[in-house]
Amino acid sequence: MLLKETQEKLLPTLKKYFGYDSFRNQQLEIIEAVLSKKDNLVIMPTGGGKSICFQLPAILFEGLTLVISPLIALMKDQVDGLNANGIAAEFFNSSQKSKEHNTIFEKILQHKIKLLYVAPESLSLLGNILTEEIISCVAIDEAHCISSWGHDFRPSYQQLGFLKSTLPNTPIIALTATADKATRQDIVQQLSISKATQFIASFDRKNIELEVRPANDRVSQIIKFINKKPSESGIIYCLSRKTTELLTSKLKQNGIKAAAYHAGLSFEERTKTQENFIYDKIQIVCATIAFGMGIDKSNVRWVIHYNMPKNIEGYYQEIGRCGRDGLKANALLFHSYSDVIQLRKFMTGASNEEVQIAKLERMKQFSEATTCRRKILLSYFGELLADNCGNCDVCKNPPQNFDGTIIAQKVLSVITRLNESEAIGTVIDVLRGAHNATILEKQYDKLKSHGVGKEISWRDWQQYIIQLINQGFCEIAFHKNNALRLTNFSKKVLFENAKVNLTRPIAVKEFLETKKEITSKKTKKDTLFERLRKLRHQISLEGNIPAYLVFSDATLKEMEKVRPMCKTDFLEISGVGQRKLEVYGEDFIAEIISFMGEKINKPKKMDTYNITYNLYKEGLSIDEIAKKRNLKSTTIFSHLAKAYTDGKEIDIYEFVSKDEVEKVRKAKSDLKSPPALKPYFEYFNSELEYFKIRLALTIIDKEY
Ligand code: ADP
Ligand code: ZN
């Protein structure tokens, strides 16, 4: 059991260092278990909030928390993030000189560091730091790397078993987003933590909207998608290096800041792209699967799969990289049969071919689903969802069933006429009566069924045939050039008049939009959020710290909603801890106030002031008006200031004394009438509140 004293510290510590007001799902239980010095295995989806599970205990432990992490390149960001929150952390790896190592050792011995990030390869360099006097806890991030069962095996992880024997009484917390059972058992066994409590969090990431579209005209669909989200960061996953480069150049031609990322590029190029992405210098990365592991950038707003992923594990991990901040995010997958065929080809001959193909089959079923997609995903991870999610394309646009018997008959008879020797593309060409080279050469235009399906579009035929395959009315002969073949079921349709149910293909909205609509959406609005984003970007460049480490999108959104105009209110925002209040508070508050000020001067917005003024005339206090209008009292004051300027009857000295007005008058002359309020605020050493400064200036300005 945890001491009551410690327990009472948990929430205040979370707020002070991370700025959050409450724990997410199982974080609290996990933290309590770590602080009770138990071993733990934590399985949480990407973006679920694993880091705090060891970072918060690290603050409270007397000694050092060692964090084993696989990627040297990303340790710096994690450490920067901790430092930005006022937590002393360092990384330790082979890229540093021995002098740097010695400095770190000294700091450790003086208890000046709370967390030390180390790659497994560098553990042996730690020497006599590895004792229980110095180390309070060991966290093993991306713990699935230990298992050759997992999808990301790293040999260097296999030596970690020695940690338990060297530090038998030190709690180990192993963390991963890989859920499968074999991997889990392997981790526990290899780390010798057989008594570890296993925390398996829900894999549901409700904020990610799931969507699957047929892969026709992918590039233009993607450009339209991006143009609707002009400043949002995103990742596009592609199967091949070549595709990442082609796509990147097409995006660039369309004025979109994108870069390619794949294993064929040099280490320097890859690092640069990753950094540019993290620092919001490029908007989009077109990558092979090698990109993204360990990237904690919380404001990735969307992930697109240009090609079908190999399996659901990979897909889920990749889409998990968007929306880590909990705000709305989008995952869009392009489904194509030729991808499935290509992936099957890669898998043929692999040692575990059968397993791989079975996994691909599940991925395919997901892509072709006509029921809630999230239910399918979560059931794959052993989680059952009671209700449909309401946040996937199927839920939003439920498929409509109709009698597709005639359509099925047409397809199957074409397959028969073609002697079951042609793949899906040629079958559709015959149905639609095409006269291209293949058709003419093979004289398919002479077939009786050539052109029996002219009235249906290519895209829809493709959808119908996929549905027929899924229902078993025909099949793909993967080993015979992917030709479409008949099955036992086919005969029932062709000769016994069996009824076939099909669903109408979902119309992709983007296809229907006019160009004008799209360009009009591209212009960014002048919202407070945009202003705060700009300020964040500027701070990011000046301080050489990734923008999302300054504040997350979620935090900026809340600032926009609440509009804090003093430090007390600013600290209330989720994501603002003590350190960030001190370092960034004033700049953000000033930006909010200046935005509010400009909006006040726009006549269009007058209504809101009149409402406030009328309530004031009715005799309500400022607090009462604020409560009634669900606005901050500082906002109410700014309304009254405006009303006063407009000559409305207000006893303004009720809120600011004559003495204070005189002080502000002096400040104004000393400071030579600065345009913003912040210089005044600083002039008074933060002792005169912003609303008083504003009211005093209103009075002074009105005198002239
Ligand atoms: P993971 O390592 O599991 O992929 P992270 O630890 O990077 O996830 O957390 C994902 C995001 O969620 C981060 O931006 C983090 O700051 C945020 N987060 C974590 N815990 C909380 C919480 N209790 N309240 C609000 N946001 C949180
Ligand atoms: Zn759904």
XYZ file of C-alpha atoms and ligand atoms in Angstrom:
732
model
C 0.000 0.000 0.000
C 1.065 3.485 -0.758
C 1.516 5.999 2.038
C -1.385 8.411 2.252
C 1.086 11.249 2.082
C 2.395 10.036 -1.267
C -1.080 9.399 -2.588
C -2.093 12.953 -1.822
C 0.855 14.244 -3.812
C -0.096 12.538 -7.054
C -2.667 14.951 -8.461
C -0.800 18.115 -7.459
C 2.365 16.690 -9.029
C 0.489 15.902 -12.239
C -0.767 19.484 -12.410
C 2.471 21.121 -11.383
C 4.737 19.303 -13.845
C 2.479 18.184 -16.686
C -0.353 20.673 -16.369
C -3.131 18.072 -16.384
C -6.006 17.940 -13.931
C -6.840 14.262 -14.006
C -5.316 10.920 -14.867
C -6.322 9.036 -17.973
C -7.780 5.546 -17.741
C -5.300 3.382 -15.800
C -2.489 5.852 -15.230
C -3.258 6.302 -11.537
C -3.275 2.574 -10.699
C -0.062 2.061 -12.638
C 1.690 4.962 -10.920
C 0.604 3.683 -7.520
C 1.937 0.237 -8.350
C 5.289 1.638 -9.484
C 5.615 3.767 -6.375
C 4.841 0.673 -4.276
C 7.964 -0.800 -5.889
C 6.159 -3.547 -7.780
C 7.115 -4.741 -11.247
C 4.628 -3.857 -13.971
C 3.878 -4.546 -17.589
C 1.840 -1.807 -19.232
C 0.056 -2.375 -22.519
C -1.499 0.784 -23.870
C -2.189 1.916 -27.414
C 0.097 4.469 -29.035
C -0.904 7.875 -27.716
C -2.597 6.320 -24.700
C -0.357 8.135 -22.209
C 2.335 5.657 -21.202
C 5.118 8.142 -20.470
C 3.513 9.714 -17.426
C 3.301 6.242 -15.846
C 7.043 6.311 -15.209
C 7.793 10.025 -15.449
C 5.564 11.020 -12.570
C 6.913 8.353 -10.180
C 10.405 9.442 -11.223
C 9.728 12.899 -9.808
C 8.645 11.425 -6.486
C 11.343 8.775 -6.122
C 14.406 9.797 -4.250
C 16.876 8.294 -6.707
C 17.250 8.064 -10.445
C 14.832 6.484 -12.908
C 16.603 4.753 -15.746
C 14.642 4.758 -18.998
C 15.676 2.199 -21.608
C 14.635 3.398 -25.024
C 15.556 1.961 -28.433
C 16.056 5.049 -30.530
C 18.934 7.354 -29.792
C 17.627 9.876 -32.294
C 14.475 10.444 -30.303
C 15.871 10.589 -26.795
C 16.669 14.243 -27.186
C 13.042 15.148 -27.813
C 11.843 13.221 -24.818
C 14.434 14.908 -22.650
C 13.582 18.341 -24.110
C 9.938 17.687 -23.309
C 10.746 16.851 -19.706
C 13.004 19.863 -19.320
C 10.286 22.112 -20.748
C 8.118 20.897 -17.886
C 10.798 21.668 -15.335
C 11.880 18.044 -14.781
C 15.619 17.346 -14.703
C 16.432 14.711 -17.318
C 19.368 13.724 -19.516
C 20.149 11.165 -22.151
C 23.209 8.999 -22.249
C 24.494 7.327 -25.390
C 27.454 6.547 -27.534
C 27.189 9.757 -29.551
C 28.454 11.724 -26.533
C 32.076 12.227 -25.548
C 33.465 10.773 -22.351
C 33.661 14.283 -20.938
C 29.911 14.653 -21.320
C 29.470 11.264 -19.721
C 31.501 12.363 -16.728
C 29.417 15.513 -16.305
C 26.295 13.349 -16.298
C 27.793 10.997 -13.721
C 28.581 13.922 -11.489
C 25.066 15.251 -11.736
C 23.674 11.819 -10.915
C 25.831 11.518 -7.828
C 24.661 14.942 -6.706
C 21.017 13.852 -7.179
C 20.521 16.524 -9.791
C 18.846 14.276 -12.373
C 15.513 12.529 -12.081
C 15.433 10.596 -15.355
C 18.230 9.198 -17.488
C 17.442 7.888 -20.993
C 19.781 5.133 -22.145
C 19.930 2.873 -25.192
C 20.449 -0.770 -24.246
C 23.821 -0.769 -26.028
C 25.116 1.927 -23.695
C 24.067 0.300 -20.431
C 27.474 -1.258 -19.966
C 29.038 2.230 -20.017
C 27.099 3.180 -16.912
C 29.485 1.183 -14.713
C 28.943 1.673 -11.012
C 25.899 3.868 -11.507
C 23.919 0.660 -11.789
C 23.370 0.150 -8.066
C 20.289 0.212 -5.923
C 21.617 3.140 -3.932
C 21.442 5.299 -7.017
C 18.626 3.831 -9.039
C 15.030 3.861 -7.817
C 13.237 2.542 -10.867
C 13.853 1.117 -14.333
C 11.442 1.849 -17.174
C 11.700 -0.155 -20.381
C 9.992 1.675 -23.215
C 8.933 -0.112 -26.415
C 9.398 -3.346 -24.484
C 8.145 -5.490 -27.372
C 11.564 -4.973 -28.982
C 12.777 -7.720 -26.662
C 10.708 -10.366 -28.352
C 11.413 -12.003 -31.648
C 7.660 -12.676 -31.784
C 6.991 -8.984 -31.999
C 7.211 -6.980 -35.179
C 10.159 -4.859 -34.176
C 12.746 -7.160 -32.658
C 16.049 -5.623 -31.560
C 18.831 -7.968 -30.488
C 20.287 -5.416 -28.067
C 17.090 -5.643 -26.032
C 17.742 -9.284 -25.275
C 20.475 -8.572 -22.797
C 18.114 -6.646 -20.505
C 17.445 -9.723 -18.390
C 20.470 -8.885 -16.270
C 18.748 -5.803 -14.847
C 16.614 -7.820 -12.438
C 19.568 -9.774 -11.084
C 21.712 -6.652 -10.708
C 18.895 -4.606 -9.168
C 16.649 -7.225 -7.531
C 14.648 -4.793 -5.368
C 14.217 -2.056 -7.928
C 10.808 -1.913 -9.627
C 10.792 -2.476 -13.367
C 8.059 -1.037 -15.530
C 7.940 -2.379 -19.075
C 5.744 -0.515 -21.572
C 4.535 -1.314 -25.068
C 1.669 -0.840 -27.480
C 1.876 -4.384 -28.777
C -0.832 -6.480 -27.289
C -0.405 -9.998 -28.496
C -0.081 -12.679 -25.901
C 3.078 -14.413 -27.050
C 4.980 -11.113 -27.018
C 3.630 -10.269 -23.595
C 4.794 -13.571 -22.126
C 8.154 -13.196 -23.760
C 8.687 -9.755 -22.233
C 7.848 -10.934 -18.718
C 10.014 -13.997 -19.032
C 13.062 -12.349 -20.535
C 13.026 -9.510 -18.027
C 12.553 -12.004 -15.170
C 9.561 -10.120 -13.869
C 7.202 -13.056 -13.583
C 5.227 -11.424 -10.770
C 4.653 -8.233 -12.730
C 1.124 -6.852 -12.673
C -0.157 -6.588 -16.213
C -2.115 -3.459 -17.011
C -3.906 -3.778 -20.301
C -5.626 -0.555 -21.176
C -8.448 -0.159 -23.633
C -7.249 0.107 -27.200
C -10.083 2.346 -28.195
C -8.922 5.713 -29.512
C -12.322 7.330 -29.860
C -11.055 10.631 -31.223
C -9.665 9.068 -34.403
C -12.228 9.005 -37.175
C -11.819 5.891 -39.323
C -12.447 5.958 -43.024
C -11.739 3.613 -45.927
C -12.049 4.629 -49.560
C -11.481 2.805 -52.809
C -8.081 3.635 -54.235
C -9.174 5.320 -57.445
C -7.404 8.524 -58.243
C -5.648 8.514 -54.892
C -3.394 11.479 -55.526
C -6.156 13.915 -56.282
C -8.223 12.607 -53.393
C -5.231 13.197 -51.115
C -4.625 16.710 -52.408
C -8.249 17.598 -51.803
C -8.084 16.103 -48.345
C -4.978 18.143 -47.477
C -6.342 21.352 -48.931
C -9.215 21.128 -46.523
C -6.753 21.033 -43.642
C -4.246 23.669 -44.708
C -2.071 23.785 -41.629
C -2.483 20.363 -40.093
C 0.418 17.941 -39.797
C -0.023 14.482 -41.269
C 1.753 11.289 -42.283
C 1.124 9.332 -45.483
C 2.275 5.717 -45.379
C 3.238 4.073 -48.655
C 4.422 0.594 -49.465
C 7.450 1.443 -51.584
C 10.257 3.979 -51.556
C 9.359 4.978 -55.080
C 5.787 5.821 -54.154
C 6.896 8.034 -51.265
C 9.046 10.026 -53.672
C 6.509 10.272 -56.462
C 3.793 11.325 -54.076
C 6.052 13.873 -52.404
C 6.873 15.495 -55.702
C 3.189 15.647 -56.679
C 2.301 17.252 -53.385
C 5.100 19.763 -53.794
C 3.873 20.626 -57.282
C 0.632 21.536 -55.595
C 2.319 23.874 -53.181
C 2.200 21.507 -50.218
C 5.233 21.252 -47.932
C 6.048 17.555 -47.958
C 9.107 15.307 -47.751
C 9.811 11.639 -48.377
C 11.204 9.317 -45.723
C 12.458 5.801 -46.319
C 15.298 3.461 -45.545
C 17.065 4.257 -48.818
C 17.883 7.808 -47.729
C 21.000 8.651 -45.788
C 20.894 8.842 -42.019
C 21.393 12.631 -42.218
C 18.546 13.101 -44.677
C 16.210 11.039 -42.560
C 17.132 12.848 -39.373
C 16.624 16.186 -41.069
C 13.165 15.248 -42.350
C 12.153 13.951 -38.977
C 13.341 17.141 -37.331
C 11.626 19.372 -39.865
C 8.420 17.504 -39.237
C 8.706 17.700 -35.476
C 9.424 21.427 -35.695
C 6.437 22.009 -38.028
C 8.747 23.142 -40.834
C 7.174 20.632 -43.180
C 3.540 19.721 -43.022
C 3.577 16.202 -44.385
C 5.860 13.193 -44.497
C 5.315 10.493 -47.125
C 6.951 7.500 -45.536
C 7.449 3.808 -45.624
C 6.725 2.075 -42.341
C 10.171 2.997 -41.067
C 8.856 6.389 -40.000
C 7.175 7.332 -36.801
C 8.122 4.925 -34.089
C 8.780 6.835 -30.928
C 7.754 10.165 -32.410
C 5.709 11.818 -29.734
C 4.590 14.794 -31.794
C 1.157 15.231 -30.302
C -0.332 17.431 -33.015
C -0.235 14.999 -35.926
C -3.843 15.490 -37.014
C -4.187 12.741 -39.612
C -2.668 9.585 -41.057
C -3.318 8.361 -44.585
C -2.512 4.872 -45.806
C -1.803 5.254 -49.492
C -1.406 1.469 -49.644
C -2.997 -1.319 -47.642
C -0.956 -2.243 -44.569
C 0.146 -5.856 -44.106
C -1.835 -6.439 -40.951
C -4.101 -4.824 -38.402
C -1.346 -4.466 -35.774
C 0.710 -2.306 -38.101
C -2.296 -0.324 -39.262
C -3.421 0.404 -35.728
C -0.005 1.413 -34.555
C 0.389 3.772 -37.492
C -2.975 5.466 -37.155
C -2.245 5.762 -33.415
C 0.341 8.396 -34.306
C -2.358 10.970 -34.969
C -4.477 12.660 -32.339
C -2.287 11.891 -29.361
C -3.557 15.078 -27.772
C -7.054 13.610 -27.682
C -8.474 16.094 -30.202
C -10.333 15.049 -33.331
C -8.068 13.246 -35.794
C -8.529 11.368 -39.067
C -7.306 8.030 -40.339
C -7.932 7.442 -44.026
C -7.097 4.154 -45.688
C -7.103 3.561 -49.424
C -8.178 0.089 -50.264
C -6.993 -1.546 -53.432
C -7.051 -5.063 -54.685
C -3.767 -4.730 -56.461
C -2.155 -3.889 -53.109
C -3.546 -7.073 -51.629
C -2.145 -9.010 -54.550
C 1.257 -7.381 -54.221
C 1.433 -7.996 -50.481
C 0.552 -11.635 -51.014
C 3.407 -11.861 -53.455
C 5.844 -10.516 -50.838
C 4.583 -13.051 -48.343
C 4.890 -16.067 -50.574
C 7.762 -18.224 -49.466
C 8.244 -16.494 -46.116
C 8.837 -18.856 -43.209
C 5.524 -17.935 -41.624
C 3.675 -17.405 -44.876
C 0.416 -18.820 -43.581
C 0.285 -16.559 -40.553
C 1.130 -13.532 -42.632
C -1.537 -14.289 -45.193
C -4.137 -14.902 -42.508
C -3.278 -11.519 -41.014
C -3.559 -9.850 -44.391
C -6.949 -11.485 -44.813
C -8.148 -9.852 -41.577
C -6.860 -6.517 -42.817
C -8.764 -6.984 -46.026
C -11.946 -7.857 -44.161
C -11.574 -4.688 -42.154
C -11.200 -2.620 -45.327
C -14.272 -4.146 -46.894
C -16.447 -4.093 -43.821
C -20.049 -3.018 -43.987
C -20.415 -2.878 -40.198
C -18.820 -0.513 -37.667
C -15.101 -0.549 -38.344
C -14.038 0.221 -34.800
C -15.901 -2.836 -33.572
C -13.882 -4.940 -35.987
C -10.590 -3.341 -34.958
C -11.162 -3.665 -31.257
C -12.394 -7.213 -31.514
C -9.098 -7.999 -33.184
C -7.410 -6.859 -29.977
C -9.847 -8.892 -27.901
C -12.006 -5.964 -26.870
C -15.740 -5.976 -27.434
C -17.545 -2.746 -28.082
C -21.208 -2.788 -27.075
C -22.428 -0.035 -29.380
C -21.445 1.097 -32.829
C -18.850 3.851 -32.560
C -20.519 6.608 -34.555
C -17.088 7.843 -35.648
C -16.304 5.686 -38.663
C -17.430 5.977 -42.258
C -19.733 2.976 -41.978
C -21.498 4.365 -38.906
C -21.783 7.799 -40.491
C -22.964 6.493 -43.806
C -24.550 3.093 -43.275
C -24.551 0.899 -46.374
C -27.832 0.438 -48.212
C -28.692 -3.064 -49.289
C -30.416 -3.906 -52.535
C -31.155 -6.912 -54.714
C -27.948 -7.376 -56.712
C -28.866 -10.655 -58.408
C -28.713 -9.281 -61.949
C -25.404 -7.550 -61.291
C -23.986 -10.802 -59.930
C -25.279 -12.750 -62.931
C -23.578 -10.323 -65.309
C -20.234 -10.617 -63.548
C -20.328 -14.381 -63.298
C -21.325 -14.868 -66.906
C -18.447 -12.655 -68.065
C -16.068 -14.713 -65.919
C -17.465 -17.854 -67.567
C -17.060 -16.431 -71.090
C -13.473 -15.496 -70.263
C -12.788 -19.092 -69.234
C -11.874 -17.954 -65.721
C -8.579 -16.657 -67.077
C -8.682 -12.874 -66.560
C -8.149 -10.636 -63.564
C -10.590 -8.100 -62.208
C -9.526 -5.226 -64.504
C -10.214 -7.082 -67.749
C -13.479 -8.459 -66.394
C -14.651 -4.906 -65.757
C -13.442 -3.756 -69.184
C -15.532 -6.464 -70.826
C -18.553 -5.591 -68.693
C -18.242 -1.923 -69.653
C -17.646 -2.696 -73.326
C -14.165 -1.208 -73.525
C -12.218 -1.226 -76.778
C -8.672 -1.001 -75.485
C -5.652 -2.878 -76.835
C -6.002 -5.994 -74.659
C -9.699 -6.341 -75.454
C -9.178 -5.988 -79.192
C -6.118 -8.191 -79.292
C -7.886 -10.998 -77.502
C -11.087 -10.325 -79.458
C -13.117 -9.963 -76.299
C -15.225 -7.369 -78.089
C -16.763 -10.255 -79.986
C -18.081 -11.877 -76.811
C -21.826 -11.829 -76.324
C -21.497 -10.261 -72.908
C -19.133 -7.459 -74.038
C -20.768 -4.261 -72.840
C -23.594 -5.754 -70.764
C -22.726 -3.460 -67.880
C -22.175 -0.079 -69.562
C -24.528 1.742 -67.198
C -22.401 1.095 -64.115
C -19.147 3.015 -63.502
C -15.759 1.358 -63.344
C -15.400 2.221 -59.680
C -18.772 0.757 -58.768
C -18.125 -2.452 -60.702
C -14.954 -2.826 -58.741
C -16.860 -2.448 -55.480
C -19.528 -4.941 -56.527
C -17.002 -7.549 -57.573
C -15.162 -7.190 -54.253
C -18.461 -7.727 -52.469
C -19.116 -10.824 -54.568
C -15.678 -12.188 -53.702
C -16.300 -11.546 -50.028
C -19.600 -13.378 -50.180
C -17.933 -16.316 -51.890
C -19.670 -16.020 -55.268
C -16.312 -15.893 -57.029
C -12.670 -15.909 -55.988
C -9.208 -14.730 -56.954
C -6.714 -17.365 -58.125
C -3.647 -15.770 -56.612
C -1.301 -18.295 -58.159
C -2.744 -17.906 -61.641
C -2.205 -14.254 -62.438
C -4.973 -13.306 -60.065
C -7.647 -14.463 -62.464
C -11.243 -14.388 -61.266
C -12.678 -17.881 -60.885
C -16.084 -19.354 -60.208
C -16.947 -21.188 -56.985
C -19.623 -23.669 -56.000
C -21.786 -20.732 -55.042
C -21.522 -19.250 -58.520
C -23.590 -22.016 -59.993
C -26.450 -21.256 -57.659
C -26.563 -17.730 -59.010
C -26.092 -18.672 -62.635
C -28.384 -21.687 -62.824
C -30.593 -21.809 -59.754
C -31.628 -18.170 -59.573
C -30.232 -17.681 -56.058
C -30.725 -14.153 -54.772
C -27.679 -11.951 -54.101
C -27.653 -8.987 -51.731
C -25.279 -6.135 -52.432
C -24.697 -2.766 -50.802
C -24.498 0.505 -52.653
C -20.963 1.856 -52.923
C -20.430 4.844 -50.683
C -20.137 8.053 -52.656
C -16.942 9.824 -51.735
C -17.911 13.351 -50.832
C -14.648 14.815 -52.066
C -15.418 13.732 -55.599
C -18.524 15.853 -55.597
C -17.046 19.061 -54.333
C -16.410 21.909 -56.709
C -13.025 23.487 -56.997
C -14.351 26.801 -55.744
C -15.495 25.301 -52.475
C -12.090 23.785 -51.939
C -10.103 26.938 -52.575
C -12.370 28.987 -50.368
C -11.689 26.585 -47.525
C -7.967 26.928 -48.026
C -7.742 30.452 -46.659
C -6.990 30.376 -42.972
C -9.379 32.240 -40.731
C -8.188 34.864 -38.313
C -9.130 32.997 -35.174
C -7.568 33.186 -31.763
C -6.407 29.597 -32.248
C -4.476 30.607 -35.381
C -2.889 33.503 -33.514
C -1.866 31.261 -30.639
C -0.471 28.742 -33.107
C 1.622 31.444 -34.700
C 2.929 32.566 -31.351
C 3.765 28.945 -30.515
C 5.594 28.583 -33.812
C 7.640 31.691 -33.143
C 8.572 30.501 -29.657
C 9.448 27.116 -31.122
C 11.872 28.672 -33.599
C 13.418 31.042 -31.107
C 13.848 28.439 -28.405
C 14.733 25.596 -30.782
C 12.080 23.399 -29.206
C 9.356 21.543 -31.138
C 6.095 23.468 -31.187
C 4.080 20.662 -29.627
C 6.416 20.683 -26.648
C 5.584 24.337 -26.020
C 1.860 23.549 -25.812
C -0.248 20.859 -27.464
C -3.073 21.698 -29.877
C -5.511 20.602 -27.185
C -4.081 23.173 -24.801
C -4.295 25.955 -27.411
C -7.897 24.983 -28.138
C -8.759 25.282 -24.500
C -7.053 28.689 -24.314
C -9.185 29.764 -27.244
C -12.325 28.634 -25.492
C -11.595 29.920 -21.987
C -9.576 33.031 -22.960
C -7.598 33.371 -19.742
C -6.374 36.909 -19.186
C -4.497 36.555 -15.937
C -2.000 34.065 -14.581
C -4.446 32.426 -12.184
C -6.866 31.650 -14.997
C -4.032 30.615 -17.292
C -2.846 27.977 -14.839
C -6.340 26.463 -14.883
C -5.864 25.403 -18.510
C -5.186 21.717 -19.006
C -1.592 21.320 -20.188
C -0.277 24.387 -18.335
C 1.994 23.416 -15.457
C 4.052 25.635 -13.184
C 7.114 25.857 -15.427
C 5.177 26.630 -18.577
C 3.142 29.263 -16.780
C 6.370 30.969 -15.800
C 8.077 30.692 -19.157
C 5.246 31.234 -21.634
C 2.302 32.582 -19.615
C 2.762 36.270 -20.231
C 3.216 36.011 -23.978
C 0.112 33.930 -24.411
C -1.991 36.074 -22.089
C -0.869 39.180 -23.946
C -1.808 37.590 -27.276
C -5.262 36.702 -25.970
C -5.831 40.182 -24.615
C -4.671 41.839 -27.783
C -6.941 39.587 -29.834
C -9.871 40.412 -27.600
C -9.048 44.103 -27.859
C -9.132 44.059 -31.657
C -12.366 42.189 -31.744
C -13.880 44.713 -29.328
C -13.315 47.459 -31.848
C -15.262 45.685 -34.545
C -18.848 46.970 -34.671
C -20.128 43.601 -35.874
C -19.450 42.118 -32.501
C -21.388 44.854 -30.658
C -24.281 42.682 -29.636
C -22.354 40.834 -27.026
C -21.407 44.131 -25.302
C -24.970 45.281 -25.255
C -26.063 42.068 -23.620
C -23.453 42.542 -20.924
C -24.362 46.216 -20.528
C -28.057 45.450 -20.148
C -27.337 42.880 -17.441
C -25.137 45.455 -15.714
C -27.974 47.981 -15.837
C -30.275 45.395 -14.292
C -27.966 45.521 -11.296
C -26.107 42.215 -11.647
C -22.566 42.017 -10.293
C -19.629 41.234 -12.571
C -19.447 37.688 -11.247
C -23.143 37.165 -11.779
C -22.952 38.415 -15.354
C -19.918 36.243 -16.042
C -21.689 33.201 -14.669
C -24.890 33.893 -16.525
C -23.097 34.465 -19.840
C -20.609 31.680 -19.279
C -17.757 34.121 -19.882
C -14.726 35.062 -17.838
C -15.051 38.130 -15.641
C -12.132 39.685 -17.526
C -14.245 39.484 -20.666
C -17.130 41.193 -18.900
C -14.788 43.994 -17.869
C -13.665 44.458 -21.430
C -17.321 44.727 -22.478
C -17.931 47.389 -19.867
C -14.835 49.276 -20.969
C -16.231 49.349 -24.476
C -19.628 50.491 -23.251
C -17.950 53.257 -21.249
C -16.035 54.438 -24.317
C -19.291 54.489 -26.245
C -20.651 56.925 -23.694
C -22.937 54.538 -21.876
C -23.725 55.242 -18.273
C -21.310 53.233 -16.124
C -19.855 53.869 -12.707
C -16.429 52.783 -13.783
C -14.689 53.879 -10.577
C -16.470 51.051 -8.861
C -13.828 48.761 -10.402
C -10.696 50.873 -10.548
C -9.692 53.575 -8.086
C -8.765 57.143 -9.065
C -5.386 56.481 -7.545
C -4.852 53.504 -9.842
C -5.881 55.551 -12.858
C -3.231 58.115 -11.962
C -0.598 55.386 -11.690
C -1.513 54.083 -15.126
C -1.371 57.663 -16.488
C 2.180 57.955 -15.248
C 3.077 54.558 -16.676
C 1.633 55.590 -20.003
C 3.846 58.610 -20.182
C 6.922 56.729 -18.890
C 6.387 53.939 -21.365
C 5.512 56.319 -24.233
C 2.022 54.881 -24.823
C 2.810 51.317 -25.846
C 0.131 49.599 -27.967
C -0.147 46.450 -25.805
C -1.062 45.931 -22.178
C 1.843 43.683 -21.326
C 4.426 46.481 -20.903
C 2.115 48.075 -18.327
C 1.673 44.807 -16.563
C 5.435 44.427 -16.337
C 5.836 48.067 -15.303
C 3.700 47.312 -12.254
C 5.586 44.066 -11.555
C 2.427 42.060 -12.217
C 0.777 43.740 -9.258
C -1.932 45.642 -11.119
C -4.323 43.247 -12.813
C -4.883 43.409 -16.540
C -8.535 44.400 -16.267
C -7.670 47.398 -14.129
C -5.034 48.535 -16.589
C -7.545 48.199 -19.393
C -10.230 50.156 -17.530
C -7.809 52.887 -16.494
C -6.627 53.302 -20.091
C -10.236 53.461 -21.228
C -10.855 56.330 -18.816
C -7.686 58.162 -19.849
C -8.389 57.750 -23.559
C -11.910 59.030 -23.138
C -10.709 62.264 -21.551
C -9.481 63.483 -24.909
P 2.270 6.929 -25.528
O 3.691 6.929 -25.022
O 1.403 5.949 -24.815
O 2.176 6.786 -27.014
P 2.280 9.592 -24.511
O 2.794 9.269 -23.180
O 3.201 10.224 -25.492
O 1.622 8.310 -25.184
O 0.978 10.502 -24.330
C 0.224 10.940 -25.421
C -0.266 12.358 -25.199
O -1.258 12.390 -24.181
C 0.828 13.309 -24.778
O 0.664 14.520 -25.502
C 0.565 13.493 -23.293
O 1.031 14.738 -22.841
C -0.947 13.385 -23.213
N -1.406 12.924 -21.890
C -0.899 11.922 -21.168
N -1.562 11.792 -19.992
C -2.527 12.750 -19.978
C -3.552 13.139 -19.029
N -3.701 12.516 -17.871
N -4.362 14.172 -19.381
C -4.211 14.807 -20.555
N -3.272 14.489 -21.479
C -2.434 13.475 -21.200
Zn -18.295 2.800 -36.260
